[in-house]
Coordinates of C-alpha atoms in Angstrom, one line a residue:
Q329 CA -50.6 54.1 15.7
V330 CA -51.6 56.5 12.9
Q331 CA -50.1 56.7 9.4
L332 CA -50.7 59.5 6.9
V333 CA -50.4 58.8 3.1
Q334 CA -50.4 61.8 0.8
S335 CA -51.4 62.1 -2.8
G336 CA -52.4 64.8 -5.4
G337 CA -49.2 66.8 -6.0
G338 CA -47.9 67.7 -9.4
L339 CA -47.1 70.4 -11.9
V340 CA -49.7 73.0 -12.8
Q341 CA -49.7 76.4 -14.6
A342 CA -50.3 79.6 -12.7
G343 CA -54.0 80.2 -12.1
G344 CA -54.7 76.5 -12.0
S345 CA -56.0 74.2 -9.3
L346 CA -54.9 71.1 -7.4
R347 CA -56.4 69.0 -4.6
L348 CA -54.0 67.4 -2.1
S349 CA -55.2 64.3 -0.1
C350 CA -54.0 62.9 3.2
A351 CA -55.5 59.5 4.0
A352 CA -55.2 58.5 7.6
T353 CA -55.2 55.0 9.1
G354 CA -56.5 54.3 12.6
W355 CA -58.8 56.5 14.7
I356 CA -58.2 60.3 14.7
S357 CA -59.5 62.0 17.9
S358 CA -61.9 64.8 17.5
L359 CA -59.6 66.8 19.8
S360 CA -56.8 66.6 17.3
T361 CA -55.4 69.5 15.3
M362 CA -54.8 68.7 11.7
G363 CA -52.9 70.8 9.2
W364 CA -51.0 71.4 6.0
Y365 CA -47.5 72.8 6.0
R366 CA -45.1 73.6 3.1
Q367 CA -41.4 74.1 2.6
A368 CA -39.9 75.8 -0.4
P369 CA -36.2 75.4 -1.4
G370 CA -34.0 77.5 0.9
K371 CA -37.0 78.4 3.2
Q372 CA -38.2 77.2 6.6
R373 CA -41.3 75.0 6.8
E374 CA -44.4 77.2 7.3
V375 CA -48.0 76.5 8.2
V376 CA -50.5 76.8 5.4
A377 CA -53.8 75.9 7.1
T378 CA -55.1 74.1 10.2
L379 CA -58.3 72.5 11.4
S380 CA -58.7 72.2 15.2
G381 CA -61.4 70.1 16.9
R382 CA -63.0 69.4 13.5
T383 CA -64.4 72.9 13.8
F384 CA -62.0 75.8 13.8
T385 CA -60.0 76.7 10.7
Y386 CA -56.9 78.9 10.3
Y387 CA -55.3 80.1 7.0
A388 CA -52.0 81.8 6.5
D389 CA -52.3 85.2 4.9
P390 CA -50.6 84.2 1.5
V391 CA -53.2 81.5 0.9
K392 CA -56.4 82.9 2.5
G393 CA -59.2 83.1 0.0
R394 CA -57.5 80.6 -2.4
F395 CA -57.0 77.4 -0.3
T396 CA -59.5 75.4 1.7
I397 CA -58.8 72.7 4.3
S398 CA -61.4 70.1 5.0
W399 CA -61.9 66.7 6.8
D400 CA -63.9 63.8 5.4
N401 CA -64.9 61.7 8.4
A402 CA -66.4 58.9 6.4
N403 CA -63.1 58.4 4.5
N404 CA -60.7 59.4 7.3
T405 CA -59.0 61.9 4.8
L406 CA -57.8 65.4 5.1
Y407 CA -57.9 67.6 2.0
L408 CA -56.3 70.8 0.8
Q409 CA -58.1 72.4 -2.2
M410 CA -55.7 74.9 -3.9
N411 CA -57.2 77.3 -6.4
S412 CA -55.7 80.3 -8.3
L413 CA -52.2 78.9 -7.8
K414 CA -49.2 81.2 -8.0
P415 CA -45.5 80.4 -8.6
E416 CA -44.7 81.3 -5.0
D417 CA -46.9 78.4 -3.9
T418 CA -44.2 76.0 -5.2
A419 CA -43.1 73.8 -2.3
V420 CA -43.2 70.4 -0.8
Y421 CA -46.5 70.1 1.1
Y422 CA -46.9 68.0 4.3
C423 CA -50.0 67.0 6.2
N424 CA -49.9 66.8 10.0
V425 CA -52.0 65.4 12.8
R426 CA -51.3 66.4 16.4
S427 CA -53.0 65.2 19.6
I428 CA -52.1 64.8 23.2
G429 CA -48.8 62.8 23.4
S430 CA -48.7 62.1 19.6
E431 CA -47.7 63.8 16.3
Y432 CA -47.8 62.3 12.8
W433 CA -46.5 63.6 9.5
G434 CA -47.3 62.6 5.9
Q435 CA -44.4 61.8 3.5
G436 CA -44.7 65.1 1.6
T437 CA -45.6 65.8 -2.0
Q438 CA -44.2 68.2 -4.5
V439 CA -46.3 71.0 -5.9
T440 CA -44.8 73.1 -8.7
V441 CA -46.5 76.1 -10.2
S442 CA -45.1 77.4 -13.5
S443 CA -45.4 81.0 -14.7

């Protein structure tokens, strides 16, 4: 039984920064894959960044060098630091945790980047 509660979305000007948080209840296995996904209007949901086994990171090409995924074990919270934001980053962002036999999603949060 794991629940994910997101916060940190909002409206920001191009070039600005936001930090998204995903607070998890319960125990998250070190074998889990955690990640951030986003879905823009009229588009399919796409992966943004993932963290596997608390060690291995992956970033989609459009965000590489600008976004950072991290896990705070003390607070059981997943973060996405977003810098140098662009209008094309506008989307609903979702956090995700996947382990053997289980998958959990956050409720989603809107990020809007104005030009």
